Amino acid sequence: MELLKQMLKEEWRLHTALFGTFLFIAFPPILAGIALIFSLLLPFLSQYIPASTMALFVHYVFVLFGLSVGSFALSGREALHRRFGQASLLAYISRSLPISVRTIIATFFVKDLLYYTGLWIVPAIAGYFLASLVMGYSSLMTVVLFISIPLSFLTGISLIFLLSTIYTRSHATFYLLLTAAIIALTVSPYTISQLLTYLPAYQFFLTPTIAPVAISLAFAALGVITSIYGMPLTFDARPQEEENQLLPLAGTLRHQYAVIMSKDILDLRRSSGGMAKIIFSYAFPLAIVGILLNLFISFFPELNFFLIFAIFLGVIGTAVYNWLTQYDTTATYAFLPIHIADIVRRKVHTYAILNTISLPILVGAVIVTGQFALFGIGLVTTLSLNAYTMAVTVYLTGLQPHILLYNGKVFLAYMVALAPLLIGCILLSVFIPLALYATTLLLLPAIFLLRRAMVKWEQRVTI
Amino acid sequence: MQYTGKGNNTEPRPALTYINPHSHAYYMGAAITTSHLTKDFRHVTAVDTINLTIPEGELFGLIGPNGAGKTTLIKLLTGQLQPDGGRASVAGVDPATDPVQVRAQVGIIPEQETPPSFLTAEEYLQFVCRIRGIPADTTPDISKKWLNFFDCIDERHVLCKDLSRGTRQKLMVSQAFLHQPPVAFIDEPLINLDPLMQRKLKTYLKDFVNNNGTLVLSTHVLEIAQEICTTFGILQNGQLRHHGTLEGLDNSLSDTFMELIDTPKDTGEA
C-alpha cells in the first residue's frame, strides 16, 4: 500500500516536472471543457455521423490512451534518462530494495489505473455529465460511460502489458502472433470497421449487461497475470557486444562527420526496440489514420483516403527526427571540435535517409486504394510536408525535440506552423486535389527555416 | 609513488609528438594565459578576474573545494562557456572567439561525461578520431593502440553502457590524448582507475609534460597533485588564491590549502 502511495506521488511529480505544474493541473479542467463542448454538440454532429460511430470512436480513443500509458510504463526508462539525466522510477528499484518484480508490476498496473482514471477519465465523463444536465440527456448514460470508458482504458493498458510480456519472453512468438493476426484479419469475412465494434467495453455501452464487463475484466486479468508471472525476474547482466560497424557504415560517405550519421543509426539499432521503433513510429499512427478514415469515409464520401493518408504520412515523419535526437546529447560533443550546426546538419541528412521508408508505405497505400492516378500528387505532398515538418521541428527544437516540445510556447508555435497547413491540405484534397502540387512551395520556407535553425542553434547552444 | 623517469617503463605506449610547428599550437611563450577572466552566473561569480600564465611543459594542478570554480574555469578555457569579462589564450587561440579551434588544439577529460551508451569501446575512440579529422585509414590503429595501452582490448566490442566505470574512464582519457594535443585539460583523470592503471597513467602524464606538453589537472586529491604537478593554482569562490610551485610553499600543499580556504577571500593571496 505504501508503494502504491509513493508511486502515485511519483507519477504526479513526474508529470508536473515534464509539463510544468500549472499546465498539468490545468489539463483535467481543459479535458472536461472539451468533453463538455463535444457533448453539447452531439445533436448537431449526429446529423452527419451516427451516435454509435462517435461512441465507438471515443471508446477507441481511450483504448489508445491505455496503450500509450502502458508502453511508456514499459519502455520509458531511456526517454526519462534523456529528459531528467540520471532520474529513475520506483518501478526500477527491485534490484536495490527487498521488493519483488512481481509486486512492483502489480502495483504499477493498479497505480496507472487509479491515476489516469482519476485525472483524465473522470474529468472527461464529468464534461459529458454537465452537458447531460443542460441538454437533458439520460443520466443513465453517464453511469454507463463511467463503466465503459475505464473498461476501454483497461483493455488498452492490459493489451500492451500482455504483448510486451510475450515480446520479452520470445520475439519469435510475438512475431508469429502478429503474423497470425494479420492473416486472420485478411481472410476474415468481416471488415475492420465491423471487427472494431466487438470491443467489449463498446458492447457494454450499446447493451449494458454483465457479459462484456466480465470479458473485459478477464482480458485485463490475463494481461496482468501474464505480466506478473511472465516477466523475467532476473536481469540479464551479460554485457552487450557488437561488431564494429561505425566505420563500415560511415565508409560509404567519405565525409569526416559521416560518423555522426553512423552513430545515429547504431543508436537506433542498438537501443531497446531496435529499428522497429522507426517502423512503429509510422505504422501505429498510420494505422489509426487508416481506421479513422475507414470509420468516417462512409459519412464523408468526399474524403480522399489516399491523399489524406499521404498528408498524414508527410507530417508523421517528424517522429523520426525525434528518435534521432533521443539518444544523443550535446554533452557528447562538448569537448570535441565541432560546430552545433554540423551536428544538426548530419541529423537532417540521417532523417532524409530514414524517411525513404515513406516511399514504400505510399506505394502500399496506392495499391490498397487503387488510386494510381493520384500517386504523383500524393508523393509530392508527402515529401514536401516531410521536409517542411522536419524544418519546423529543427528550427523550434534544435537537438532537443523530446524536451522542447513539452514547452508550452514551443508546442504552440509548432501547432501554429502545422495545424492550419494540415487542415488546408485536407481541404485541398477534397476540393482541388491538383492544388496539392503547390505543397512543393513549402520547400522554400523549409530551406529558409533550416538555414535559420543552423544559425540559431549555433548561437544558442555553446558546446 | 615516485616517478621513475622516461624510458624506465618498457610497456608500449602511444607516441608523444606534441607540437606541430605548422599548426596554431606553435606559439611562443605561455601555453595558457588569462587576463581578468570572469564568469558570472546570476548571483554568483564563478570565475572572478583570474590572471594566470601557464608555460609550455608544465603540469599545472588546479585545486580547490567543491564549487570553487575549477570546472567553470576549464570550460572557459576550452570554449565551452563564454566569459563575461577578460580574455584568454590557449595554445595560441582565443577560446571565446574560436571555441571549435581551441577544442581542436587541446584534449579534454570532462568532469562527468561518459562515452555514448550504444557505441562499443572501439567505435567510440574511432568516432572521436573522425570528428577530430584523423584520416579514416589510421583510425583503427590509433584506437587499438589506446585500447592496448589501457589493457582493455578484450572489451573493444562491448557497448559503452555495459562497461565498468573504470573502463569508461580509460576511454575518456584515451579520447583526450589520441590526437596528440599540445595542451590537455583533465578533470579527475585517475578516478575509478585501479592502482596499476593509476600508476601507468601518471607515468604517461609525466612523459607528456616532459615532451613539452602542457597539462591542467583539476583534482580534489591533494596527494595526487603534490605527487605529479609542477605548479599549482588554488581556487576558492572563483578567485585564484595561490599560484606557484611546491617548492615555493612554506608548508605542505595540504596545510597551505587548508589555510587558504579557511582565510576570508579579501585577505587571501592572489
XYZ file of C-alpha atoms in Angstrom:
733
model
C 0.000 0.000 0.000
C 2.890 2.342 0.833
C 4.491 1.509 -2.515
C 1.241 2.348 -4.321
C 1.011 5.661 -2.459
C 4.591 6.564 -3.314
C 4.125 5.533 -6.957
C 1.067 7.790 -7.219
C 3.069 10.692 -5.745
C 5.940 9.942 -8.091
C 3.665 9.930 -11.155
C 2.284 13.310 -10.150
C 5.752 14.796 -9.674
C 6.970 13.303 -12.919
C 4.146 14.927 -14.875
C 4.400 18.298 -13.166
C 8.142 18.264 -13.869
C 7.540 17.333 -17.503
C 4.737 19.743 -18.311
C 5.022 22.352 -15.560
C 2.680 22.361 -12.552
C 0.243 24.920 -13.946
C -0.115 23.285 -17.343
C -0.580 19.875 -15.807
C -3.137 20.975 -13.203
C -4.991 22.851 -15.937
C -5.212 19.760 -18.126
C -8.154 17.949 -16.371
C -10.413 21.040 -16.459
C -9.447 21.597 -20.111
C -10.295 17.971 -20.835
C -13.648 18.359 -19.042
C -14.264 21.507 -21.095
C -13.519 19.740 -24.380
C -15.790 16.829 -23.381
C -18.481 19.339 -22.409
C -18.335 21.160 -25.771
C -18.225 17.879 -27.707
C -21.230 16.587 -25.695
C -23.176 19.803 -26.243
C -22.594 19.470 -29.980
C -23.808 15.862 -30.097
C -27.282 16.656 -31.506
C -25.642 18.679 -34.297
C -22.895 16.153 -35.033
C -25.319 13.227 -35.047
C -26.974 14.721 -38.142
C -23.830 13.723 -40.050
C -22.342 10.832 -38.086
C -24.390 8.213 -36.234
C -24.066 8.488 -32.445
C -22.948 4.864 -32.299
C -19.961 5.639 -34.571
C -18.986 8.621 -32.444
C -19.253 6.463 -29.331
C -17.086 3.809 -30.967
C -14.518 6.497 -31.797
C -14.466 7.756 -28.199
C -14.039 4.243 -26.812
C -11.075 3.610 -29.111
C -9.510 6.917 -28.109
C -9.368 5.528 -24.578
C -8.062 2.155 -25.775
C -5.214 4.040 -27.470
C -4.736 6.086 -24.348
C -4.310 2.846 -22.371
C -1.857 1.546 -24.954
C 0.271 4.696 -24.770
C 0.267 4.794 -20.951
C 1.277 1.131 -20.821
C 4.006 1.476 -23.431
C 5.583 4.419 -21.601
C 5.454 2.425 -18.364
C 7.344 -0.412 -20.007
C 9.829 1.385 -22.206
C 10.054 4.951 -20.963
C 13.219 4.490 -18.949
C 15.615 5.584 -21.700
C 13.394 8.552 -22.519
C 13.391 9.544 -18.852
C 17.148 9.385 -18.712
C 17.384 11.761 -21.641
C 14.846 14.133 -20.102
C 15.978 14.057 -16.479
C 19.555 12.790 -16.629
C 20.001 10.041 -14.065
C 16.346 10.030 -12.977
C 14.825 6.673 -12.199
C 11.439 5.415 -11.115
C 10.251 3.301 -8.211
C 9.421 0.713 -10.851
C 13.136 0.027 -11.236
C 14.034 -0.392 -7.568
C 13.754 -4.136 -7.208
C 17.492 -4.544 -7.567
C 18.287 -2.343 -4.601
C 15.334 -2.942 -2.269
C 13.682 -6.113 -0.992
C 10.614 -5.802 -3.222
C 9.897 -8.409 -5.861
C 9.451 -7.527 -9.514
C 6.005 -9.164 -9.351
C 4.859 -6.855 -6.557
C 6.168 -3.874 -8.476
C 4.421 -4.828 -11.743
C 1.095 -5.427 -9.971
C 1.367 -2.157 -8.028
C 2.421 -0.273 -11.143
C -0.635 -1.551 -13.014
C -3.009 -0.518 -10.207
C -1.276 2.860 -9.929
C -1.719 3.592 -13.640
C -5.344 2.574 -13.493
C -6.156 4.761 -10.475
C -4.050 7.716 -11.553
C -5.291 8.063 -15.100
C -8.885 7.228 -14.225
C -8.827 9.941 -11.583
C -7.010 12.572 -13.561
C -8.181 12.091 -17.108
C -11.139 9.726 -17.406
C -13.240 11.239 -14.595
C -12.882 14.824 -15.961
C -13.883 13.631 -19.442
C -17.001 11.923 -18.118
C -17.706 14.922 -15.866
C -17.801 17.061 -19.026
C -20.408 14.766 -20.521
C -22.358 14.768 -17.239
C -22.518 18.578 -17.199
C -23.741 18.584 -20.793
C -26.359 15.983 -19.934
C -27.742 18.333 -17.244
C -28.005 21.157 -19.796
C -29.264 19.110 -22.725
C -31.374 16.672 -20.774
C -29.520 13.524 -21.862
C -30.249 10.345 -19.959
C -28.353 10.272 -16.665
C -28.128 6.503 -17.051
C -25.772 7.147 -19.972
C -23.316 8.887 -17.618
C -23.289 5.790 -15.425
C -22.782 3.552 -18.459
C -19.888 5.717 -19.700
C -18.399 5.691 -16.218
C -18.054 1.931 -16.622
C -17.405 1.521 -20.357
C -14.703 4.204 -20.721
C -12.494 2.891 -17.883
C -13.003 -0.584 -19.370
C -11.680 0.703 -22.714
C -8.651 2.184 -20.979
C -8.171 -1.063 -19.054
C -8.275 -3.036 -22.309
C -5.579 -0.844 -23.858
C -3.226 -0.988 -20.912
C -3.749 -4.765 -20.444
C -3.113 -5.392 -24.130
C 0.246 -3.615 -24.065
C 1.283 -5.422 -20.846
C 0.335 -8.741 -22.462
C 2.103 -8.038 -25.757
C 5.256 -6.712 -24.126
C 5.469 -9.783 -21.867
C 5.162 -12.066 -24.885
C 7.785 -9.984 -26.720
C 10.157 -10.079 -23.751
C 9.844 -13.862 -23.387
C 10.017 -14.726 -27.060
C 10.392 -12.411 -30.027
C 9.503 -15.325 -32.334
C 6.181 -15.962 -30.574
C 5.382 -12.266 -30.738
C 6.008 -12.065 -34.470
C 4.163 -15.344 -35.018
C 1.106 -13.947 -33.231
C 1.393 -10.704 -35.180
C 1.546 -12.572 -38.482
C -1.371 -14.774 -37.431
C -3.408 -11.686 -36.542
C -2.678 -10.061 -39.912
C -3.594 -13.263 -41.772
C -6.768 -13.639 -39.680
C -7.730 -10.048 -40.492
C -7.059 -10.586 -44.182
C -9.085 -13.799 -44.518
C -11.813 -12.719 -42.115
C -15.219 -12.221 -43.747
C -15.661 -9.137 -41.568
C -14.319 -5.695 -42.393
C -12.062 -3.834 -39.953
C -14.914 -1.462 -39.176
C -17.112 -4.399 -38.230
C -14.423 -6.066 -36.151
C -13.801 -2.853 -34.233
C -17.337 -2.916 -32.870
C -16.592 -6.133 -30.956
C -14.696 -4.212 -28.304
C -16.374 -5.475 -25.082
C -16.387 -2.013 -23.490
C -18.255 -0.683 -26.539
C -20.622 -3.631 -26.441
C -21.381 -2.746 -22.825
C -22.082 0.828 -23.919
C -24.570 -0.442 -26.517
C -26.179 -3.049 -24.249
C -25.264 -2.706 -20.574
C -25.079 -6.323 -19.471
C -22.664 -8.182 -17.258
C -21.070 -10.293 -20.018
C -18.974 -7.557 -21.730
C -17.765 -6.346 -18.334
C -16.736 -9.882 -17.398
C -14.909 -10.318 -20.723
C -13.061 -7.010 -20.280
C -12.058 -7.889 -16.725
C -10.989 -11.398 -17.763
C -8.821 -9.907 -20.519
C -7.311 -7.429 -18.040
C -6.602 -10.264 -15.620
C -4.929 -12.203 -18.427
C -2.703 -9.204 -19.193
C -1.749 -8.536 -15.591
C -1.247 -12.161 -14.563
C 0.794 -12.871 -17.695
C 2.967 -9.860 -16.904
C 3.364 -10.694 -13.226
C 4.313 -14.310 -13.865
C 5.769 -13.955 -17.332
C 8.225 -11.083 -16.979
C 11.771 -12.283 -16.311
C 12.603 -11.912 -12.621
C 16.321 -11.574 -13.079
C 18.184 -9.029 -15.086
C 20.497 -10.152 -17.829
C 23.882 -8.982 -16.595
C 25.849 -10.041 -19.670
C 27.422 -7.092 -21.415
C 26.108 -6.471 -24.912
C 28.780 -6.965 -27.554
C 28.612 -5.781 -31.149
C 30.916 -5.974 -34.138
C 32.487 -2.676 -35.140
C 30.022 -1.076 -37.545
C 30.812 2.599 -37.133
C 33.423 2.989 -39.859
C 31.886 0.478 -42.298
C 28.596 2.388 -42.064
C 30.333 5.730 -42.447
C 32.673 4.348 -45.095
C 30.310 4.866 -47.968
C 30.123 8.546 -47.037
C 33.656 9.871 -47.085
C 32.845 12.978 -45.095
C 34.617 13.473 -41.761
C 31.292 13.824 -39.945
C 29.672 10.786 -41.542
C 30.379 9.018 -38.251
C 27.656 11.142 -36.651
C 25.176 9.598 -39.067
C 26.605 6.141 -38.350
C 26.264 6.778 -34.645
C 22.628 7.838 -35.087
C 21.836 4.638 -36.963
C 23.671 2.498 -34.393
C 21.932 4.285 -31.506
C 18.583 3.473 -33.062
C 19.500 -0.088 -33.909
C 21.027 -0.987 -30.543
C 18.678 0.812 -28.131
C 15.578 -1.013 -26.911
C 13.106 -1.726 -29.668
C 15.793 -1.544 -32.369
C 14.876 -0.269 -35.815
C 11.334 -1.486 -35.140
C 10.887 1.845 -33.341
C 11.049 3.641 -36.668
C 8.626 1.261 -38.328
C 6.309 1.549 -35.319
C 6.543 5.356 -35.478
C 4.979 5.135 -38.916
C 2.822 2.044 -38.532
C 0.977 2.995 -35.358
C -0.236 6.491 -36.275
C -0.895 5.434 -39.854
C -2.990 2.510 -38.631
C -5.014 4.984 -36.551
C -5.427 7.273 -39.559
C -6.445 4.271 -41.650
C -9.019 3.118 -39.087
C -10.444 6.613 -38.618
C -10.731 7.145 -42.355
C -12.402 3.756 -42.597
C -14.905 4.795 -39.940
C -15.696 8.221 -41.315
C -15.347 7.836 -45.053
C -18.821 6.341 -45.401
C -20.282 9.515 -43.850
C -17.988 11.847 -45.757
C -17.541 10.185 -49.152
C -15.773 13.325 -50.414
C -12.730 12.419 -48.332
C -9.935 11.033 -50.430
C -8.426 8.176 -48.473
C -5.120 8.071 -50.376
C -4.426 11.791 -50.362
C -5.291 12.233 -46.687
C -3.066 9.270 -45.930
C -0.266 10.944 -47.932
C -0.749 14.189 -45.977
C -0.504 12.432 -42.614
C 2.449 10.380 -43.811
C 4.285 13.634 -44.505
C 3.577 15.063 -41.076
C 4.308 11.858 -39.155
C 7.882 11.868 -40.471
C 8.791 14.344 -37.744
C 8.768 11.462 -35.267
C 11.894 10.114 -36.959
C 13.781 13.310 -36.168
C 12.656 12.935 -32.582
C 14.143 9.433 -32.435
C 17.409 10.671 -33.949
C 17.941 13.073 -31.082
C 16.614 10.773 -28.365
C 19.912 9.032 -27.621
C 22.269 11.925 -28.209
C 23.146 14.918 -26.077
C 25.225 17.976 -26.795
C 27.412 16.898 -23.850
C 28.765 14.091 -26.055
C 30.266 16.729 -28.339
C 31.055 19.406 -25.733
C 34.762 18.609 -25.662
C 35.147 17.925 -29.376
C 35.965 20.405 -32.143
C 32.623 20.533 -33.904
C 30.018 23.188 -34.589
C 26.482 22.545 -33.375
C 25.298 23.353 -36.911
C 27.363 20.457 -38.245
C 25.663 18.064 -35.840
C 22.204 19.344 -36.770
C 23.120 19.107 -40.461
C 24.066 15.411 -40.101
C 20.833 14.703 -38.234
C 18.931 16.231 -41.126
C 20.837 14.002 -43.556
C 20.118 10.880 -41.494
C 16.485 11.941 -41.318
C 16.373 12.208 -45.098
C 17.816 8.715 -45.471
C 15.484 7.117 -42.912
C 12.485 8.879 -44.366
C 12.847 6.993 -47.632
C 10.624 4.478 -45.835
C 7.762 6.853 -46.757
C 8.033 5.749 -50.369
C 7.189 2.028 -49.945
C 4.448 2.983 -47.470
C 2.943 5.320 -50.027
C 3.250 2.668 -52.739
C 1.436 0.247 -50.402
C -1.301 2.815 -49.813
C -1.822 3.439 -53.521
C -2.013 -0.308 -54.206
C -4.598 -0.768 -51.414
C -6.724 2.196 -52.537
C -6.185 1.664 -56.244
C -5.891 5.427 -56.784
C -2.859 5.162 -59.044
C -3.702 8.372 -60.872
C -3.171 10.313 -57.667
C 0.193 8.762 -56.818
C 2.187 11.716 -58.167
C 0.210 14.242 -56.120
C 0.466 12.026 -53.051
C 4.213 11.615 -53.422
C 4.843 15.337 -53.870
C 2.590 16.147 -50.907
C 4.252 13.599 -48.622
C 7.794 14.679 -49.485
C 7.047 18.402 -49.278
C 5.257 18.094 -45.949
C 8.024 15.829 -44.737
C 10.659 18.453 -45.455
C 8.602 21.306 -44.047
C 7.642 19.472 -40.841
C 11.235 18.473 -40.252
C 12.449 22.048 -40.846
C 9.877 23.430 -38.388
C 10.897 20.818 -35.805
C 14.605 21.541 -36.252
C 14.082 25.293 -36.102
C 11.931 25.176 -32.985
C 13.643 22.420 -31.049
C 17.198 22.003 -32.361
C 18.695 18.852 -30.920
C 16.098 18.532 -28.170
C 12.628 17.969 -29.626
C 11.934 15.354 -26.938
C 12.333 18.109 -24.311
C 11.347 21.343 -26.028
C 8.074 20.052 -27.496
C 6.908 19.796 -23.879
C 7.498 23.524 -23.532
C 4.125 25.272 -23.857
C 5.374 28.142 -26.033
C 7.364 25.922 -28.367
C 4.474 23.493 -28.709
C 2.106 26.344 -29.505
C 4.462 27.636 -32.210
C 4.743 24.091 -33.585
C 0.959 23.759 -33.753
C 0.566 27.204 -35.352
C 3.122 26.244 -38.008
C 1.500 22.905 -38.780
C -2.183 22.681 -37.850
C -3.566 25.287 -40.328
C -1.391 23.780 -43.040
C -2.694 20.305 -42.282
C -6.308 21.476 -42.371
C -5.633 23.411 -45.575
C -4.124 20.357 -47.237
C -7.084 18.164 -46.214
C -9.499 20.730 -47.646
C -7.478 20.913 -50.857
C -7.515 17.115 -51.123
C -11.327 17.247 -51.023
C -11.992 20.219 -53.269
C -8.960 20.798 -55.541
C -6.658 17.747 -55.300
C -4.391 19.019 -58.068
C -3.652 22.104 -55.988
C -1.715 19.865 -53.608
C 1.148 20.131 -56.090
C 1.525 23.600 -54.609
C 2.894 21.977 -51.454
C 6.245 21.987 -53.288
C 6.290 25.679 -52.380
C 6.781 24.534 -48.793
C 10.325 23.660 -49.747
C 11.148 27.381 -49.736
C 10.184 28.009 -46.085
C 11.738 24.628 -45.264
C 15.113 25.683 -46.677
C 14.799 29.103 -45.048
C 13.933 27.605 -41.651
C 16.762 25.091 -41.850
C 19.274 27.827 -42.605
C 17.947 29.948 -39.783
C 17.983 26.909 -37.494
C 21.709 26.365 -38.073
C 22.457 29.972 -37.114
C 20.011 29.966 -34.213
C 21.287 26.790 -32.564
C 24.922 27.597 -33.247
C 24.424 30.825 -31.278
C 22.208 29.440 -28.536
C 23.996 26.229 -27.704
C 27.555 26.596 -26.542
C 29.355 23.295 -26.743
C 54.881 6.523 -5.788
C 57.951 8.142 -7.291
C 58.226 8.950 -10.940
C 60.857 6.658 -12.380
C 61.624 8.770 -15.383
C 61.199 8.466 -19.102
C 62.253 5.166 -20.626
C 62.003 3.075 -17.447
C 58.557 1.846 -18.400
C 59.043 -0.864 -21.002
C 55.371 -1.236 -21.893
C 54.357 0.136 -25.291
C 52.651 3.475 -25.123
C 51.287 5.896 -27.669
C 53.837 8.111 -29.361
C 54.408 11.534 -27.888
C 54.770 14.165 -30.590
C 53.002 17.137 -29.254
C 53.792 20.334 -31.064
C 53.111 20.601 -34.734
C 55.039 23.689 -35.867
C 52.604 24.227 -38.734
C 49.585 24.281 -36.505
C 48.016 27.022 -34.435
C 49.617 25.323 -31.499
C 53.004 26.650 -32.430
C 53.360 29.765 -30.434
C 55.948 31.467 -28.384
C 55.747 31.796 -24.650
C 52.924 30.566 -22.499
C 50.639 27.670 -23.371
C 47.781 29.244 -21.451
C 47.249 32.839 -20.394
C 44.245 34.551 -18.894
C 43.719 38.201 -18.188
C 40.946 39.295 -15.808
C 38.893 36.298 -16.891
C 35.447 36.473 -15.316
C 32.247 34.463 -15.445
C 29.025 35.286 -13.595
C 26.050 33.011 -13.057
C 23.083 35.106 -11.914
C 24.022 35.722 -8.280
C 27.401 34.006 -8.218
C 30.729 34.999 -9.693
C 32.034 31.566 -10.564
C 35.330 32.841 -12.000
C 36.492 36.158 -10.610
C 39.058 38.234 -12.577
C 41.610 35.465 -12.908
C 45.081 36.303 -14.198
C 47.066 33.194 -14.930
C 50.053 32.142 -17.014
C 50.982 28.524 -17.582
C 54.155 27.981 -19.622
C 54.666 25.086 -22.004
C 55.786 21.816 -20.480
C 54.039 22.302 -17.146
C 51.720 20.050 -15.230
C 49.526 22.602 -13.540
C 47.368 21.402 -10.651
C 44.075 23.255 -10.338
C 42.811 22.560 -6.856
C 40.040 23.906 -4.693
C 36.957 22.874 -2.735
C 33.653 21.932 -4.406
C 32.128 24.931 -6.154
C 35.421 26.838 -6.196
C 35.125 27.437 -9.955
C 37.555 24.827 -11.300
C 35.161 23.311 -13.832
C 33.899 26.734 -14.918
C 37.468 27.898 -15.492
C 38.222 24.820 -17.604
C 35.017 25.355 -19.584
C 36.028 28.958 -20.245
C 39.480 27.898 -21.375
C 38.093 25.270 -23.732
C 35.381 27.417 -25.291
C 32.505 25.559 -23.639
C 31.419 28.770 -21.915
C 31.638 32.395 -22.958
C 33.296 34.722 -20.420
C 31.564 37.816 -19.072
C 34.840 39.669 -18.814
C 38.544 39.394 -19.538
C 40.198 37.183 -22.125
C 42.220 34.048 -22.506
C 44.595 32.366 -24.893
C 45.048 28.604 -25.096
C 47.587 27.119 -27.489
C 47.592 30.444 -29.275
C 43.806 30.529 -29.745
C 41.231 32.722 -28.019
C 38.597 30.267 -26.766
C 35.901 32.948 -26.651
C 36.221 33.870 -30.330
C 37.169 30.467 -31.733
C 35.877 27.742 -29.424
C 35.942 24.992 -32.061
C 39.548 25.752 -32.980
C 40.644 25.675 -29.353
C 38.949 22.295 -28.874
C 40.743 21.076 -31.994
C 44.044 22.028 -30.377
C 43.501 20.638 -26.893
C 42.416 17.407 -25.243
C 39.710 17.475 -22.591
C 38.627 14.944 -19.991
C 35.352 16.419 -18.784
C 34.132 16.278 -15.222
C 31.175 13.934 -15.646
C 30.573 12.852 -19.202
C 30.824 9.182 -20.143
C 31.097 7.640 -23.619
C 27.844 7.282 -25.610
C 25.827 4.260 -24.482
C 25.303 2.485 -27.776
C 28.770 2.635 -29.305
C 31.336 -0.019 -28.481
C 34.598 0.958 -26.791
C 36.491 0.729 -30.084
C 33.790 2.550 -32.042
C 33.832 5.428 -29.578
C 37.542 6.057 -29.988
C 37.168 5.852 -33.764
C 34.221 8.224 -33.573
C 36.358 10.798 -31.748
C 39.232 10.261 -34.208
C 36.995 11.034 -37.176
C 35.386 14.078 -35.542
C 38.911 15.311 -34.872
C 39.690 14.893 -38.555
C 42.119 11.989 -38.211
C 42.115 10.078 -41.539
C 39.844 7.022 -41.594
C 42.656 4.638 -42.574
C 44.771 5.435 -39.491
C 41.830 5.486 -37.091
C 41.729 1.708 -36.381
C 45.426 1.682 -35.442
C 45.027 4.611 -33.078
C 42.023 3.103 -31.335
C 43.790 -0.256 -30.958
C 46.908 1.417 -29.587
C 44.926 3.110 -26.828
C 42.837 0.041 -26.031
C 46.074 -1.887 -25.684
C 47.661 0.850 -23.608
C 44.863 0.583 -21.047
C 44.644 -3.232 -21.252
C 41.043 -3.164 -22.428
C 41.417 -4.548 -25.942
C 39.303 -7.566 -24.956
C 36.395 -5.231 -24.247
C 36.585 -3.407 -27.562
C 33.284 -4.845 -28.787
C 31.344 -4.174 -25.573
C 28.814 -1.352 -25.699
C 29.902 1.582 -23.531
C 26.731 1.336 -21.415
C 27.858 -2.100 -20.257
C 31.469 -1.190 -19.475
C 32.697 -0.783 -15.920
C 33.242 2.753 -14.637
C 36.970 2.199 -14.784
C 36.909 1.178 -18.445
C 34.685 4.107 -19.333
C 37.207 6.393 -17.644
C 40.005 4.781 -19.652
C 38.094 5.658 -22.811
C 37.597 9.230 -21.662
C 41.323 9.555 -21.012
C 42.135 7.974 -24.386
C 39.820 10.296 -26.316
C 41.570 13.301 -24.763
C 45.023 12.261 -25.937
C 44.552 10.286 -29.132
C 45.142 13.311 -31.385
C 48.378 14.160 -29.542
C 47.393 17.619 -28.369
C 49.928 20.178 -27.124
C 47.636 21.096 -24.214
C 45.169 18.992 -22.234
C 42.630 19.776 -19.529
C 41.980 16.775 -17.363
C 39.363 16.661 -14.629
C 39.978 13.916 -12.043
C 41.609 11.606 -14.615
C 42.512 8.916 -12.102
C 39.018 8.450 -10.741
C 37.708 4.845 -10.927
C 41.060 3.517 -12.152
C 42.726 0.672 -10.264
C 46.154 1.354 -8.670
C 48.011 -0.302 -11.539
C 46.306 1.866 -14.152
C 46.700 4.948 -11.981
C 50.432 4.384 -11.930
C 50.540 3.824 -15.675
C 48.540 6.963 -16.377
C 50.617 9.089 -14.015
C 53.721 7.932 -15.849
C 52.110 8.798 -19.166
C 51.154 12.269 -17.945
C 54.675 12.946 -16.782
C 56.020 11.791 -20.150
C 53.532 14.068 -21.842
C 54.836 17.052 -19.925
C 58.463 16.036 -20.405
C 57.787 16.132 -24.136
C 56.783 19.775 -23.820
C 53.051 19.131 -23.495
C 51.063 21.250 -21.060
C 48.541 19.773 -18.656
C 45.921 21.363 -16.452
C 44.868 18.809 -13.868
C 41.771 19.549 -11.830
C 41.544 17.406 -8.718
C 40.334 17.159 -5.149
C 43.040 14.684 -4.253
C 45.892 16.788 -2.917
C 48.248 13.831 -2.694
C 47.988 13.257 -6.445
C 48.515 16.955 -7.169
C 51.524 17.019 -4.879
C 52.947 13.890 -6.473
C 52.774 14.819 -10.133
C 52.135 18.544 -10.576
C 54.905 21.036 -11.175
C 52.869 24.139 -10.348
C 49.573 24.777 -8.563
C 46.690 27.127 -8.547
C 44.343 27.107 -5.568
C 40.866 28.373 -6.360
C 38.246 29.453 -3.889
C 34.989 31.257 -4.627
C 36.161 31.830 -8.174
C 39.356 33.594 -7.106
C 42.875 32.333 -7.621
C 44.176 32.308 -4.052
C 47.613 30.903 -4.778
C 49.710 30.243 -7.841
C 53.200 28.821 -7.668
C 55.421 25.789 -7.271
C 55.511 23.240 -4.493
C 58.979 24.412 -3.546
C 57.638 27.915 -3.035
C 55.329 26.797 -0.236
C 56.268 27.226 3.413
C 54.143 24.258 4.460
C 52.839 21.140 2.751
C 50.301 21.584 -0.020
C 47.606 20.187 2.233
C 48.356 22.696 5.032
C 48.562 25.586 2.563
C 45.252 24.549 1.020
C 43.507 24.339 4.390
C 44.933 27.677 5.474
C 43.845 29.424 2.310
C 40.312 28.141 2.215
C 39.839 28.994 5.892
C 41.014 32.563 5.270
C 38.420 35.174 4.206
C 38.899 35.756 0.496
C 39.533 39.509 0.608
C 42.734 38.923 2.585
C 43.905 35.992 0.543
C 46.930 35.968 -1.664
C 46.047 36.227 -5.323
